[in-house]
């Protein structure tokens, strides 16, 4: 009987992954070790692990796994993995890109409605027993600019177009997309900034995107435009955004991701009128493990059969 491939699941909730392995008919082909995130692999586990699934790993761990050939990151962002000083060059690294597709588009569309419609003001007025008539701003006919037209961006474009919005955006390799009026390369970002009534950031965290939305780029946006960041906190120069909103150079911002999480209590984002702070609710899903497990098991089957894996990380690009 062929020997089983040793797999280490390093996460707090393993039931969905074990069930998915069994449902895919792979249980007889793998020997699975499970560890909670606060535990560390034993010397024996490190010696035998050939495939690893984890949120993150500390420096020094991966080189101590001589048989490790593939690591599956449980998140779409892999800047922590790439920053490891000892990330083996021959290690296949895959990420969970696209697994937020069931939750993040809905939450982003919700943010668009929140800033365009007077629901929040109506709730506050209700607390004081005030009847204040207001007119909701339409989304129909407005332009949504998306920086980072990946899987999430394309799904948002589909929904936004159905609402009557015009969608434009950028992509590293531009190509025509359904529901997107213009797909532009990154160097034409200023055109997207100038046209957008709502600007959505879905870029990955790389050296090139650090502080991407700074004072110069914010100045290219419409005075009535809203900035929505559901990508990475590093995309925004915090002080520049606070200054732009206070000076009414843009209408405001909805932020779901931050450089430091939880956001420090003394951060000016909390108290700047026009900036809405969300506690990183964009991507989480009540069945997130089930969703990630589908990708993991598909990749595990390919790994066992020697076939190409999905969502392989481009280390040079940073995602």
Short mmCIF file of C-alpha atoms in Angstrom, two decimals:
data_model
loop_
_atom_site.label_atom_id
_atom_site.label_comp_id
_atom_site.label_asym_id
_atom_site.label_seq_id
_atom_site.Cartn_x
_atom_site.Cartn_y
_atom_site.Cartn_z
CA UNK A 1 0.00 0.00 0.00
CA UNK A 2 1.44 3.44 -0.95
CA UNK A 3 2.51 5.60 1.95
CA UNK A 4 0.22 8.46 2.88
CA UNK A 5 1.17 12.09 2.35
CA UNK A 6 1.55 13.93 5.66
CA UNK A 7 -0.57 17.06 5.93
CA UNK A 8 -0.54 19.57 8.79
CA UNK A 9 -3.66 21.69 9.41
CA UNK A 10 -2.51 24.54 11.64
CA UNK A 11 -5.74 26.33 12.50
CA UNK A 12 -8.24 26.49 15.33
CA UNK A 13 -11.21 25.06 13.41
CA UNK A 14 -10.33 21.91 11.53
CA UNK A 15 -13.70 20.13 11.25
CA UNK A 16 -14.63 21.67 7.89
CA UNK A 17 -11.27 20.70 6.40
CA UNK A 18 -11.36 17.14 7.71
CA UNK A 19 -14.92 16.74 6.42
CA UNK A 20 -13.92 18.12 3.02
CA UNK A 21 -10.94 15.74 2.79
CA UNK A 22 -13.25 12.82 3.53
CA UNK A 23 -15.96 14.00 1.13
CA UNK A 24 -13.40 14.34 -1.66
CA UNK A 25 -12.28 10.73 -1.17
CA UNK A 26 -8.78 11.74 -0.08
CA UNK A 27 -8.81 10.43 3.49
CA UNK A 28 -7.05 7.19 2.57
CA UNK A 29 -4.28 9.07 0.78
CA UNK A 30 -3.26 11.48 3.54
CA UNK A 31 -2.20 11.37 7.17
CA UNK A 32 -3.46 14.54 8.82
CA UNK A 33 -2.06 16.27 11.90
CA UNK A 34 -4.07 19.13 13.45
CA UNK A 35 -2.81 21.95 15.64
CA UNK A 36 -4.46 25.01 17.15
CA UNK A 37 -2.86 28.33 16.23
CA UNK A 38 -1.40 28.80 19.72
CA UNK A 39 0.45 25.47 19.53
CA UNK A 40 3.74 24.79 17.78
CA UNK A 41 4.51 21.72 15.68
CA UNK A 42 6.58 19.08 17.35
CA UNK A 43 9.93 18.00 15.97
CA UNK A 44 8.30 14.83 14.58
CA UNK A 45 5.54 16.81 12.90
CA UNK A 46 8.01 19.19 11.30
CA UNK A 47 10.10 16.26 10.11
CA UNK A 48 7.21 14.52 8.33
CA UNK A 49 4.98 17.35 7.05
CA UNK A 50 4.77 17.53 3.26
CA UNK A 51 1.80 19.90 2.93
CA UNK A 52 0.88 22.70 5.32
CA UNK A 53 -2.21 24.85 5.73
CA UNK A 54 -1.95 27.86 8.06
CA UNK A 55 -2.83 31.51 8.51
CA UNK A 56 0.79 32.46 9.12
CA UNK A 57 4.05 30.95 10.29
CA UNK A 58 6.93 32.40 12.30
CA UNK A 59 10.47 32.75 10.95
CA UNK A 60 12.57 29.63 11.36
CA UNK A 61 9.73 27.14 10.95
CA UNK A 62 9.60 26.42 7.22
CA UNK A 63 13.33 25.63 6.82
CA UNK A 64 12.92 23.12 9.68
CA UNK A 65 10.43 21.13 7.57
CA UNK A 66 12.69 19.17 5.21
CA UNK A 67 9.83 17.37 3.41
CA UNK A 68 7.55 20.38 3.00
CA UNK A 69 6.70 21.00 -0.66
CA UNK A 70 3.49 23.03 -0.52
CA UNK A 71 1.98 25.60 1.85
CA UNK A 72 -1.61 26.83 1.60
CA UNK A 73 -2.15 30.26 3.16
CA UNK A 74 -5.66 30.64 4.58
CA UNK A 75 -5.93 34.28 3.57
CA UNK A 76 -5.86 36.10 0.26
CA UNK A 77 -3.12 38.45 1.43
CA UNK A 78 0.29 36.83 1.80
CA UNK A 79 2.52 39.79 2.63
CA UNK A 80 3.44 38.13 5.94
CA UNK A 81 4.55 34.96 4.17
CA UNK A 82 6.55 36.82 1.53
CA UNK A 83 8.22 38.94 4.22
CA UNK A 84 9.66 35.83 5.90
CA UNK A 85 13.45 36.07 5.65
CA UNK A 86 13.74 32.30 5.26
CA UNK A 87 10.84 31.47 2.94
CA UNK A 88 12.24 28.53 0.93
CA UNK A 89 12.64 29.40 -2.73
CA UNK A 90 11.43 25.97 -3.84
CA UNK A 91 8.27 25.96 -1.70
CA UNK A 92 5.00 26.10 -3.61
CA UNK A 93 2.89 28.79 -1.93
CA UNK A 94 -0.82 29.20 -2.65
CA UNK A 95 -3.27 31.67 -1.14
CA UNK A 96 -7.01 31.83 -0.51
CA UNK A 97 -7.65 34.36 -3.25
CA UNK A 98 -11.32 34.50 -4.22
CA UNK A 99 -12.68 32.90 -1.05
CA UNK A 100 -14.22 36.22 0.05
CA UNK A 101 -16.39 36.21 -3.06
CA UNK A 102 -19.52 35.21 -1.14
CA UNK A 103 -19.38 37.92 1.52
CA UNK A 104 -17.22 40.88 0.53
CA UNK A 105 -19.22 42.02 -2.54
CA UNK A 106 -22.40 42.21 -0.45
CA UNK A 107 -20.65 44.20 2.27
CA UNK A 108 -19.14 46.61 -0.23
CA UNK A 109 -22.49 47.17 -1.93
CA UNK A 110 -23.90 47.73 1.56
CA UNK A 111 -21.30 50.45 2.12
CA UNK A 112 -22.31 52.13 -1.13
CA UNK A 113 -25.94 52.20 0.00
CA UNK A 114 -24.93 53.44 3.44
CA UNK A 115 -23.21 56.56 2.14
CA UNK A 116 -25.73 57.26 -0.64
CA UNK A 117 -28.94 56.76 1.33
CA UNK A 118 -30.09 58.63 4.48
CA UNK A 119 -30.72 55.55 6.63
CA UNK A 120 -28.08 56.33 9.27
CA UNK A 121 -29.33 59.90 9.68
CA UNK A 122 -32.92 58.65 9.90
CA UNK A 123 -32.00 56.25 12.73
CA UNK A 124 -30.32 59.06 14.67
CA UNK A 125 -33.31 61.35 14.11
CA UNK A 126 -35.66 58.59 15.28
CA UNK A 127 -33.83 58.47 18.62
CA UNK A 128 -34.73 62.12 19.11
CA UNK A 129 -38.26 61.82 17.70
CA UNK A 130 -37.44 64.06 14.75
CA UNK A 131 -39.08 63.89 11.33
CA UNK A 132 -36.44 65.20 8.91
CA UNK A 133 -37.30 64.80 5.26
CA UNK A 134 -34.30 64.06 3.05
CA UNK A 135 -33.71 62.89 -0.51
CA UNK A 136 -31.66 59.77 -1.09
CA UNK A 137 -28.85 60.04 -3.61
CA UNK A 138 -29.18 57.55 -6.50
CA UNK A 139 -26.47 55.07 -7.36
CA UNK A 140 -27.87 54.72 -10.87
CA UNK A 141 -25.80 56.76 -13.28
CA UNK A 142 -22.85 57.15 -10.91
CA UNK A 143 -19.35 55.90 -11.69
CA UNK A 144 -17.71 53.27 -9.52
CA UNK A 145 -13.95 53.06 -9.91
CA UNK A 146 -12.28 49.84 -8.77
CA UNK A 147 -8.52 49.70 -8.28
CA UNK A 148 -7.79 45.98 -8.42
CA UNK A 149 -10.23 44.19 -10.72
CA UNK A 150 -9.67 40.68 -9.39
CA UNK A 151 -12.31 38.09 -8.54
CA UNK A 152 -13.96 40.31 -5.91
CA UNK A 153 -13.82 43.40 -8.09
CA UNK A 154 -15.42 41.62 -11.01
CA UNK A 155 -18.31 40.36 -8.87
CA UNK A 156 -18.87 43.85 -7.48
CA UNK A 157 -18.84 45.19 -11.04
CA UNK A 158 -21.59 42.74 -11.98
CA UNK A 159 -23.81 43.84 -9.11
CA UNK A 160 -23.05 47.54 -9.54
CA UNK A 161 -23.82 47.40 -13.26
CA UNK A 162 -27.16 45.78 -12.44
CA UNK A 163 -27.87 48.80 -10.24
CA UNK A 164 -27.24 51.07 -13.19
CA UNK A 165 -23.75 52.18 -12.24
CA UNK A 166 -20.93 52.70 -14.71
CA UNK A 167 -17.88 50.70 -13.63
CA UNK A 168 -14.28 51.41 -14.57
CA UNK A 169 -11.07 50.18 -13.01
CA UNK A 170 -7.50 49.01 -13.18
CA UNK A 171 -5.84 45.64 -13.51
CA UNK A 172 -2.23 44.58 -13.84
CA UNK A 173 -3.02 42.79 -17.10
CA UNK A 174 -5.92 44.74 -18.65
CA UNK A 175 -8.46 42.80 -20.67
CA UNK A 176 -12.15 43.32 -21.46
CA UNK A 177 -14.49 42.26 -18.64
CA UNK A 178 -18.22 41.84 -18.41
CA UNK A 179 -19.96 44.76 -16.66
CA UNK A 180 -16.82 46.95 -16.77
CA UNK A 181 -16.89 49.88 -19.18
CA UNK A 182 -13.12 50.44 -19.13
CA UNK A 183 -10.31 48.21 -17.86
CA UNK A 184 -7.13 50.25 -17.63
CA UNK A 185 -3.51 49.52 -16.68
CA UNK A 186 -2.20 50.82 -13.36
CA UNK A 187 -0.40 53.75 -14.98
CA UNK A 188 -3.81 55.17 -15.99
CA UNK A 189 -5.06 55.25 -12.40
CA UNK A 190 -5.37 59.08 -12.50
CA UNK A 191 -8.15 58.70 -15.09
CA UNK A 192 -10.08 56.41 -12.75
CA UNK A 193 -9.62 58.80 -9.83
CA UNK A 194 -10.88 61.77 -11.82
CA UNK A 195 -14.02 60.01 -13.09
CA UNK A 196 -15.16 58.09 -10.02
CA UNK A 197 -18.04 59.09 -7.75
CA UNK A 198 -17.05 56.14 -5.56
CA UNK A 199 -13.50 54.78 -5.54
CA UNK A 200 -13.02 51.24 -4.24
CA UNK A 201 -9.58 49.99 -3.21
CA UNK A 202 -9.01 46.26 -3.63
CA UNK A 203 -5.27 46.33 -4.28
CA UNK A 204 -2.88 43.89 -2.55
CA UNK A 205 -0.23 45.07 -0.12
CA UNK A 206 3.06 45.38 -1.99
CA UNK A 207 5.93 47.88 -1.89
CA UNK A 208 4.36 49.59 -4.92
CA UNK A 209 0.96 50.04 -3.24
CA UNK A 210 2.17 51.20 0.18
CA UNK A 211 0.68 54.67 0.85
CA UNK A 212 -0.83 54.51 -2.64
CA UNK A 213 -3.66 56.90 -1.78
CA UNK A 214 -1.61 59.89 -0.69
CA UNK A 215 -2.30 63.62 -0.86
CA UNK A 216 -1.39 63.82 -4.56
CA UNK A 217 -3.78 61.06 -5.61
CA UNK A 218 -6.55 62.16 -3.26
CA UNK A 219 -6.35 65.58 -4.92
CA UNK A 220 -7.26 63.95 -8.25
CA UNK A 221 -10.62 62.72 -6.91
CA UNK A 222 -13.91 64.59 -7.28
CA UNK A 223 -14.82 66.81 -4.31
CA UNK A 224 -18.05 64.84 -3.88
CA UNK A 225 -16.45 61.39 -4.22
CA UNK A 226 -16.25 58.71 -1.55
CA UNK A 227 -13.24 56.46 -0.97
CA UNK A 228 -13.90 52.87 0.11
CA UNK A 229 -10.98 50.72 1.28
CA UNK A 230 -11.66 46.99 1.56
CA UNK A 231 -8.19 45.96 0.35
CA UNK A 232 -5.32 46.58 2.77
CA UNK A 233 -4.75 49.27 5.39
CA UNK A 234 -1.31 49.99 3.95
CA UNK A 235 -2.89 51.39 0.78
CA UNK A 236 -3.73 54.69 2.47
CA UNK A 237 -1.55 57.44 3.87
CA UNK A 238 -3.65 57.97 6.99
CA UNK A 239 -2.77 61.59 7.73
CA UNK A 240 -3.33 62.61 4.11
CA UNK A 241 -6.79 61.05 4.09
CA UNK A 242 -7.79 62.78 7.34
CA UNK A 243 -6.61 66.11 5.93
CA UNK A 244 -8.46 65.59 2.63
CA UNK A 245 -11.75 64.75 4.36
CA UNK A 246 -11.47 67.63 6.84
CA UNK A 247 -10.75 70.05 3.99
CA UNK A 248 -13.70 68.58 2.02
CA UNK A 249 -11.46 67.71 -0.89
CA UNK A 250 -13.45 64.46 -0.97
CA UNK A 251 -16.85 63.70 0.59
CA UNK A 252 -15.61 61.00 2.93
CA UNK A 253 -14.33 57.46 3.31
CA UNK A 254 -15.52 54.04 4.40
CA UNK A 255 -12.60 52.06 5.82
CA UNK A 256 -12.71 48.36 6.64
CA UNK A 257 -8.97 47.66 6.89
CA UNK A 258 -6.18 49.44 8.78
CA UNK A 259 -2.44 49.40 9.28
CA UNK A 260 -2.96 48.32 12.88
CA UNK A 261 -5.94 46.23 13.95
CA UNK A 262 -7.76 46.78 16.21
CA UNK A 263 -7.56 50.45 15.26
CA UNK A 264 -5.97 52.33 18.21
CA UNK A 265 -8.47 54.30 20.28
CA UNK A 266 -6.57 57.55 19.73
CA UNK A 267 -6.44 57.26 15.93
CA UNK A 268 -8.00 60.30 14.19
CA UNK A 269 -10.10 58.06 11.92
CA UNK A 270 -12.45 57.52 14.89
CA UNK A 271 -13.28 61.20 15.31
CA UNK A 272 -13.01 62.64 11.80
CA UNK A 273 -16.46 63.56 10.51
CA UNK A 274 -16.97 61.86 7.16
CA UNK A 275 -14.78 58.83 7.90
CA UNK A 276 -16.66 55.64 8.72
CA UNK A 277 -14.71 52.95 10.58
CA UNK A 278 -15.74 49.34 10.07
CA UNK A 279 -14.12 46.64 12.25
CA UNK A 280 -12.82 44.52 9.33
CA UNK A 281 -16.22 43.01 8.50
CA UNK A 282 -15.82 42.93 4.72
CA UNK A 283 -14.47 39.44 4.19
CA UNK A 284 -15.54 37.24 7.12
CA UNK A 285 -18.34 34.78 6.47
CA UNK A 286 -20.13 32.56 9.02
CA UNK A 287 -19.09 29.56 6.92
CA UNK A 288 -15.65 30.82 5.95
CA UNK A 289 -13.88 27.58 6.85
CA UNK A 290 -16.24 25.66 4.58
CA UNK A 291 -15.46 28.06 1.72
CA UNK A 292 -11.67 27.89 2.21
CA UNK A 293 -11.90 24.12 2.60
CA UNK A 294 -13.28 23.81 -0.93
CA UNK A 295 -10.19 25.49 -2.35
CA UNK A 296 -7.82 23.62 -0.05
CA UNK A 297 -9.20 20.21 -0.95
CA UNK A 298 -9.17 21.00 -4.66
CA UNK A 299 -5.52 21.95 -4.33
CA UNK A 300 -4.78 18.94 -2.15
CA UNK A 301 -6.15 16.58 -4.81
CA UNK A 302 -4.00 18.31 -7.43
CA UNK A 303 -0.96 18.15 -5.16
CA UNK A 304 -1.41 14.42 -4.62
CA UNK A 305 -1.83 13.81 -8.35
CA UNK A 306 1.03 16.07 -9.43
CA UNK A 307 -1.25 18.57 -11.20
CA UNK A 308 -0.94 22.39 -11.15
CA UNK A 309 -2.41 24.11 -8.10
CA UNK A 310 -4.86 27.01 -8.02
CA UNK A 311 -4.12 30.50 -6.68
CA UNK A 312 -0.35 30.15 -6.77
CA UNK A 313 1.37 33.19 -5.29
CA UNK A 314 3.51 35.30 -7.60
CA UNK A 315 6.28 36.22 -5.18
CA UNK A 316 7.67 38.95 -7.41
CA UNK A 317 4.26 40.64 -7.72
CA UNK A 318 3.57 40.10 -4.01
CA UNK A 319 0.26 38.26 -4.28
#
